PDB file of C-alpha atoms in Angstrom:
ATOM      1  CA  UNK A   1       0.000   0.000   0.000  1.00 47.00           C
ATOM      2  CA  UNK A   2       1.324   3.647   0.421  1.00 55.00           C
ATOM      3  CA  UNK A   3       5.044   3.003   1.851  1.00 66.00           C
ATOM      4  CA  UNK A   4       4.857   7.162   1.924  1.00 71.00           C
ATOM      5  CA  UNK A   5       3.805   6.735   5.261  1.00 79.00           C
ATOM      6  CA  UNK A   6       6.856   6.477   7.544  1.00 85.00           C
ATOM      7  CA  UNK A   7       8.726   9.134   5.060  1.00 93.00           C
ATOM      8  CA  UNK A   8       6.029  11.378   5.882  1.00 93.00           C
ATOM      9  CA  UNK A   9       5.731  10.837   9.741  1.00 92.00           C
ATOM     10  CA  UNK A  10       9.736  11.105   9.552  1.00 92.00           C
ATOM     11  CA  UNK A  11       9.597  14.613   7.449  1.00 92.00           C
ATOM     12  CA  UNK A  12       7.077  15.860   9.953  1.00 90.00           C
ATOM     13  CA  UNK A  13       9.231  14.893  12.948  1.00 93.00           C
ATOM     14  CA  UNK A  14      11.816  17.124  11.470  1.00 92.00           C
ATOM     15  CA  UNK A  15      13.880  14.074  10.954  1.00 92.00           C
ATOM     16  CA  UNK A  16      16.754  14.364   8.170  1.00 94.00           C
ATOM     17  CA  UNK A  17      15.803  12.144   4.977  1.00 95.00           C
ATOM     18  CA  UNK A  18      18.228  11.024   2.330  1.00 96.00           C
ATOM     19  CA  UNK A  19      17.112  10.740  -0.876  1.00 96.00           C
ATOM     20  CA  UNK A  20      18.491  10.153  -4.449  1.00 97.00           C
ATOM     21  CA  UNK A  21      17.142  10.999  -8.156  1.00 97.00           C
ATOM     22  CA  UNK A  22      16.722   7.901 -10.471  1.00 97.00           C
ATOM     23  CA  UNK A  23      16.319   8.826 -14.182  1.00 96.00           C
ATOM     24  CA  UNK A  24      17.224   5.420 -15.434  1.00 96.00           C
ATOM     25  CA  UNK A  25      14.958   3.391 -17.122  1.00 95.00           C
ATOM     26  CA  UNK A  26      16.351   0.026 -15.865  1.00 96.00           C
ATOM     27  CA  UNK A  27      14.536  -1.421 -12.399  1.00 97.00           C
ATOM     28  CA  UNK A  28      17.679  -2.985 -11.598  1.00 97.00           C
ATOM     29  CA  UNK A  29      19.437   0.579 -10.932  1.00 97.00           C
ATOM     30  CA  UNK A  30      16.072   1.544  -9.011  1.00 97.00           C
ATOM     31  CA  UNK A  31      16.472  -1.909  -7.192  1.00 96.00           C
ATOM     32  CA  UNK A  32      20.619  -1.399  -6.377  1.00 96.00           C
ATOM     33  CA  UNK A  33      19.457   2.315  -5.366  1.00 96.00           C
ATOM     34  CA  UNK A  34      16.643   1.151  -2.761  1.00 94.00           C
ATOM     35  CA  UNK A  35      18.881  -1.399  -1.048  1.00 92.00           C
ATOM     36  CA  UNK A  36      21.618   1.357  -0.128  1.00 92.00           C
ATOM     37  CA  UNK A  37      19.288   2.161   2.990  1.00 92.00           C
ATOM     38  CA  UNK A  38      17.796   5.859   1.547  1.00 95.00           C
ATOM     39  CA  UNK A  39      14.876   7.213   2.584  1.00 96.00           C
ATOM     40  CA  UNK A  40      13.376   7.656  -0.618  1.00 97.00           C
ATOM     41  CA  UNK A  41      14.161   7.455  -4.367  1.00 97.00           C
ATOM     42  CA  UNK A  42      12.959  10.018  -6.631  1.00 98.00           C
ATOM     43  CA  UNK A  43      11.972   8.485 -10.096  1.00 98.00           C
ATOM     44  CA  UNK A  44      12.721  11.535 -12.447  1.00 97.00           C
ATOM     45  CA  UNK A  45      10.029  11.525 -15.609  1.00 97.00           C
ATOM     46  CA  UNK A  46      10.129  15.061 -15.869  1.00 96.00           C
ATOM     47  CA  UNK A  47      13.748  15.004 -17.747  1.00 93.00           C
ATOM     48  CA  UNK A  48      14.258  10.921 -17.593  1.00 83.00           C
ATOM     49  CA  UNK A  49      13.323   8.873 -20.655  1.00 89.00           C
ATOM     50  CA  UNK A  50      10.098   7.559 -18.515  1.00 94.00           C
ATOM     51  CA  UNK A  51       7.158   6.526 -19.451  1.00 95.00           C
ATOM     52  CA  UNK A  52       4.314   5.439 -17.303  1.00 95.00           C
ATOM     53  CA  UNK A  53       5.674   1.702 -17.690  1.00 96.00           C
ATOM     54  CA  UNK A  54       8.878   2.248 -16.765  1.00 97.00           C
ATOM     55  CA  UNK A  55       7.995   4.387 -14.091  1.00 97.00           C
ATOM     56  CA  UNK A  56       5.692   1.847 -12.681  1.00 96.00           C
ATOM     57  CA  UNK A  57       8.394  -0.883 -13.206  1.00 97.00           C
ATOM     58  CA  UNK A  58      10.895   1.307 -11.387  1.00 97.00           C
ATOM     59  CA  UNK A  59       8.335   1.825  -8.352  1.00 96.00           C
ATOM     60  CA  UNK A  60       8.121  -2.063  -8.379  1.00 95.00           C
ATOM     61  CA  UNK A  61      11.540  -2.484  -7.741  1.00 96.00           C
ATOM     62  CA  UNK A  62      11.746  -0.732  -4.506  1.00 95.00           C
ATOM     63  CA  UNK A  63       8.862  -3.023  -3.277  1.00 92.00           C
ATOM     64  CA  UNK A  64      10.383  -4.942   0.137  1.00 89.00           C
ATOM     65  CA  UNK A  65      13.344  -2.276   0.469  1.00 93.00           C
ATOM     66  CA  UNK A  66      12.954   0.988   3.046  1.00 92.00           C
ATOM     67  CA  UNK A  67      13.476   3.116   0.435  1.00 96.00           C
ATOM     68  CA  UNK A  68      10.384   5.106  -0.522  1.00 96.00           C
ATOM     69  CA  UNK A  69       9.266   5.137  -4.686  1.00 97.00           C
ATOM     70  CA  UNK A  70       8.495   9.012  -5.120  1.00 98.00           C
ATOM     71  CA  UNK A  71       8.203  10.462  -8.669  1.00 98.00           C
ATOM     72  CA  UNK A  72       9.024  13.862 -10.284  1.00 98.00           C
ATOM     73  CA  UNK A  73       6.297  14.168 -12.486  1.00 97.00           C
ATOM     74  CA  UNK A  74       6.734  16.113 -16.046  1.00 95.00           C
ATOM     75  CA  UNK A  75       4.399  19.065 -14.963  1.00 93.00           C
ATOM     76  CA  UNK A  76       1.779  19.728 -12.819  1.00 91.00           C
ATOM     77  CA  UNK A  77      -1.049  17.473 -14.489  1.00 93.00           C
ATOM     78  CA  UNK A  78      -3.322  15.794 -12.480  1.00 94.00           C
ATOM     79  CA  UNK A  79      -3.853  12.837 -14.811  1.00 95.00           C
ATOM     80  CA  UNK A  80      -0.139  11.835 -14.710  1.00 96.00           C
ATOM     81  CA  UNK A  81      -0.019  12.470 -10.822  1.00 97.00           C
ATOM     82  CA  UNK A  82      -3.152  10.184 -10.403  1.00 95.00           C
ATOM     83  CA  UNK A  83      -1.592   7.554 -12.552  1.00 96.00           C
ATOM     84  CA  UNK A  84       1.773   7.243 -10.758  1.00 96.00           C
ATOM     85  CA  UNK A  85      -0.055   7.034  -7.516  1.00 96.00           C
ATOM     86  CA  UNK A  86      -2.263   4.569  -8.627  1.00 94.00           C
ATOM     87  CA  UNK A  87       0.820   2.321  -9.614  1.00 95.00           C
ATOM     88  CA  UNK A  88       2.168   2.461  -6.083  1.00 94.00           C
ATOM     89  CA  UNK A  89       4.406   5.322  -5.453  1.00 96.00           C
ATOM     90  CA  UNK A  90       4.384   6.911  -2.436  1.00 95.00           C
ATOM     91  CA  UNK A  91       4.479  10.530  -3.062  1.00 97.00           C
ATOM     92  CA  UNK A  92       5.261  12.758  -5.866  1.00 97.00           C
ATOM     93  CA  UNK A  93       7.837  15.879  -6.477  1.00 98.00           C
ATOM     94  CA  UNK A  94       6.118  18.572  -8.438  1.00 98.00           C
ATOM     95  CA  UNK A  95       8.119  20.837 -10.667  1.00 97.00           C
ATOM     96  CA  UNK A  96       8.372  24.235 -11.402  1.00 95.00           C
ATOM     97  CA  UNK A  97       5.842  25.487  -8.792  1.00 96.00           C
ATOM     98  CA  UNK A  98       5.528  28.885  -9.186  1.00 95.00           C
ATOM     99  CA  UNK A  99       2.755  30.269  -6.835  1.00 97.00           C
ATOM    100  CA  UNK A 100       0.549  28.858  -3.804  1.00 97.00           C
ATOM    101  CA  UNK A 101      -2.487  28.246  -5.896  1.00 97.00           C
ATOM    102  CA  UNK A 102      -0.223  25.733  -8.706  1.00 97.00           C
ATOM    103  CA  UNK A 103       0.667  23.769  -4.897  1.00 97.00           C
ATOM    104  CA  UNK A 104      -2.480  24.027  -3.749  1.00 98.00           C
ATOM    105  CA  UNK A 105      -3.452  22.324  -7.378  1.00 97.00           C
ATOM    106  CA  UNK A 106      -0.609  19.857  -7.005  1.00 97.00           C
ATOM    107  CA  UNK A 107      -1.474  19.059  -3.072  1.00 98.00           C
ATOM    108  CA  UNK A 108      -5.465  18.684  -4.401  1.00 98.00           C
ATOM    109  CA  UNK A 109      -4.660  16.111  -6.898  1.00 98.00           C
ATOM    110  CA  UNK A 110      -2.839  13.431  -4.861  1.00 97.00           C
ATOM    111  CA  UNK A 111      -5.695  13.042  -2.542  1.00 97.00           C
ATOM    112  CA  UNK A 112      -9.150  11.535  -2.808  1.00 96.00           C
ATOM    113  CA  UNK A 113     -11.990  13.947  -1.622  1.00 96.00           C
ATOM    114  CA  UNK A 114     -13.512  15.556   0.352  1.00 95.00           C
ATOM    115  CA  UNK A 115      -9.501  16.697   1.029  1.00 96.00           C
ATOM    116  CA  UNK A 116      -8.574  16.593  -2.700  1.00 96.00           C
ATOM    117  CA  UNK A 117      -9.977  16.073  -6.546  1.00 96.00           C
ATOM    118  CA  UNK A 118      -8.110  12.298  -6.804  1.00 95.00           C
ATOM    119  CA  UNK A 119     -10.514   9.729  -9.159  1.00 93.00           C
ATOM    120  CA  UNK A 120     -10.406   6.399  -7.364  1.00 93.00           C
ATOM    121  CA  UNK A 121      -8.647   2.971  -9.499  1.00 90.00           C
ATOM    122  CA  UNK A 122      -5.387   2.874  -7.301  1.00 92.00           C
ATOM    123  CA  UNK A 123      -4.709  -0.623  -8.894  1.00 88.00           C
ATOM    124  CA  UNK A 124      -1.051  -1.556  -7.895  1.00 89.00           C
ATOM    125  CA  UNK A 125      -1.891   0.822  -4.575  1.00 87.00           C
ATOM    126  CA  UNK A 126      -4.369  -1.081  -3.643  1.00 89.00           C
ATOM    127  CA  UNK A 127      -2.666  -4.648  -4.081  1.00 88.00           C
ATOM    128  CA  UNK A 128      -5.121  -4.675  -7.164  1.00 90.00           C
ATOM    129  CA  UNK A 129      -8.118  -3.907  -5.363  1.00 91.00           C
ATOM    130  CA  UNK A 130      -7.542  -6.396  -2.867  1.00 93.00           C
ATOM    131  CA  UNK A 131      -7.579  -3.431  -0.408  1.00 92.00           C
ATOM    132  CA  UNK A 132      -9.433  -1.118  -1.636  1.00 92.00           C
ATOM    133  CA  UNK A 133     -11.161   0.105   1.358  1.00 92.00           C
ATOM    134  CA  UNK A 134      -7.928  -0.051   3.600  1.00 91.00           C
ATOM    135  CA  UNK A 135      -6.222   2.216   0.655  1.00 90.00           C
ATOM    136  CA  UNK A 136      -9.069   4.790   0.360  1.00 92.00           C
ATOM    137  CA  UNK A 137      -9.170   5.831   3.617  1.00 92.00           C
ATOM    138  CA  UNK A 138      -5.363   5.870   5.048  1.00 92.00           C
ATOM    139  CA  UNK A 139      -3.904   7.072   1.038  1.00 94.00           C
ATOM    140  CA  UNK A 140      -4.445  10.877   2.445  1.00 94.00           C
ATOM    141  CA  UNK A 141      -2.969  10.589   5.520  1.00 94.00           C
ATOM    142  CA  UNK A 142       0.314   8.975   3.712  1.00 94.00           C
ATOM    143  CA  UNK A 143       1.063  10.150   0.375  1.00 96.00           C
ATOM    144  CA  UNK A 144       4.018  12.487   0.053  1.00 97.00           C
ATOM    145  CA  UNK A 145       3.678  15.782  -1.619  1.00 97.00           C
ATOM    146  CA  UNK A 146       6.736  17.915  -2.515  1.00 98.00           C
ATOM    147  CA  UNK A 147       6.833  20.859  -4.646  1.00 98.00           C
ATOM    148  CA  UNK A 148      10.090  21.988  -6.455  1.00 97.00           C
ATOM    149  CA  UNK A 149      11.309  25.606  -6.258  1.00 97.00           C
ATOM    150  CA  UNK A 150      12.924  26.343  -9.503  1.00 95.00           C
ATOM    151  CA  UNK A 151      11.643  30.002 -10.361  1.00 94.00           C
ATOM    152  CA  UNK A 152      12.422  33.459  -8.750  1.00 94.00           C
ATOM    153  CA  UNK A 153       8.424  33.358  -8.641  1.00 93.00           C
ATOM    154  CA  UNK A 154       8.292  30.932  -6.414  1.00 95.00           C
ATOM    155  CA  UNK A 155      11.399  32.519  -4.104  1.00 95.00           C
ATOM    156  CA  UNK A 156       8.918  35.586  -3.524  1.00 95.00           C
ATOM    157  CA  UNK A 157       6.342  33.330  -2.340  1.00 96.00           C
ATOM    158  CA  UNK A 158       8.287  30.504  -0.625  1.00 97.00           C
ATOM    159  CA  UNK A 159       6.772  31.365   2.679  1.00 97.00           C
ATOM    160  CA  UNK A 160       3.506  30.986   1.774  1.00 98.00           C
ATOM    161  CA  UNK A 161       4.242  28.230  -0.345  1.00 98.00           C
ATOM    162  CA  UNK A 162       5.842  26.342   2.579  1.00 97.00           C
ATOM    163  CA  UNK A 163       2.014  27.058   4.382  1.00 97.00           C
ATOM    164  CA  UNK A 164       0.375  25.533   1.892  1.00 98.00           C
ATOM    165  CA  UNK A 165      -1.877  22.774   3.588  1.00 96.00           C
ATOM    166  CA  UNK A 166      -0.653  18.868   3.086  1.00 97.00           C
ATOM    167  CA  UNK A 167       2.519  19.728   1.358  1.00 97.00           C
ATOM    168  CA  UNK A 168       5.255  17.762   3.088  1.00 96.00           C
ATOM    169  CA  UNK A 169       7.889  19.992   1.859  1.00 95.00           C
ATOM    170  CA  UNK A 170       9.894  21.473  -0.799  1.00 96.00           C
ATOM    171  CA  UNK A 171      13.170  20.820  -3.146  1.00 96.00           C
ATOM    172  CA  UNK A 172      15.102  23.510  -4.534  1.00 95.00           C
ATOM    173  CA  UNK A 173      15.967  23.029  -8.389  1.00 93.00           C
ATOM    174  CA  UNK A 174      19.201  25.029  -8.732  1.00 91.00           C
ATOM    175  CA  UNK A 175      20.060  24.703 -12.623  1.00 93.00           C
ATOM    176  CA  UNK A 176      16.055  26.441 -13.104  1.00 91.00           C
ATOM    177  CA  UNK A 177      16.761  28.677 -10.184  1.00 90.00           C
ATOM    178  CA  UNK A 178      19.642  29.953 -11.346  1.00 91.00           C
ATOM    179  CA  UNK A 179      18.829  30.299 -14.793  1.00 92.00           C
ATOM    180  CA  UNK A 180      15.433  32.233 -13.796  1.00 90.00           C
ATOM    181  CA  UNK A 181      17.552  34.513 -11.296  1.00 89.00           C
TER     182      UNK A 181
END
């Protein structure tokens, strides 16, 4: 189910996660990564050669490990979020966030309502529907939601960005940064 859950409770706590981006397309690097004892992996398929597939196939590969399967989605499109969730990750990295009410967008999209605008068919999530009702109601509660800073934009509004409600935190993107700066 969502393995976003003890990331979460440990990014709340204030507790220092490790992470690493993955923009192969090959499980076996995603598997190698997730047994180096990370917190989380994220699976880049903003500027990786991913498709939905091989996204999926690298969240499968960090199934048994600790390491948590988040993706970097290509934009800020609820469809794609929905799908990635639905094959298992267990949170998602939004890109070039630029305001409160693009996070608030992003946030709204990764969970089901009355909290968010998520469609229900979490398939690999849900162990294939096996547990549905178990998934439904704790997916909120554990799904990871992190919003990348990569535009001067969003440095003017960081603090309210950071106050957005149910976003877990935020990534800066240096190369965009820089270049927007």
């Amino acid at each position: 189910m969502y393995e976003g859950k003890l990331l979460r409770d440990k990014l709340i706590s204030g507790h220092v996660c490790l992470g690493i981006f993955n923009s192969s397309s090959d499980p076996c690097i995603a598997e190698l990564l997730c047994g180096s004892g990370l917190d989380f992996m994220i699976i880049d398929a903003e500027h990786g050669a991913l498709n939905i597939e091989t996204v999926q196939a690298n969240i499968m590969a960090a199934k048994g490990s600790d390491t948590v399967p988040l993706v970097r989605v290509p934009s800020q499109d609820d469809v794609f979020i929905k799908r990635v969730l639905d094959a298992g990750a267990g949170g998602i990295l939004v890109p070039q966030v630029r305001s409160v009410e693009e996070v608030q967008r992003a946030v709204s999209a990764c969970l089901y309502p009355p909290e968010g605008v998520r469609g229900v068919g979490p398939r690999r999530a849900s162990n294939y529907f096996r547990d549905l009702a178990k998934c439904i109601s704790t997916a909120n509660e554990c799904v990871v939601v992190l919003a990348q800073i990569e535009n001067a934009d969003a440095i003017s509004a960081i603090e309210q960005i950071c106050k957005v409600s149910r976003l877990d935190g935020v990534i800066p993107g240096p190369s965009d940064l820089s270049t927007s700066m």
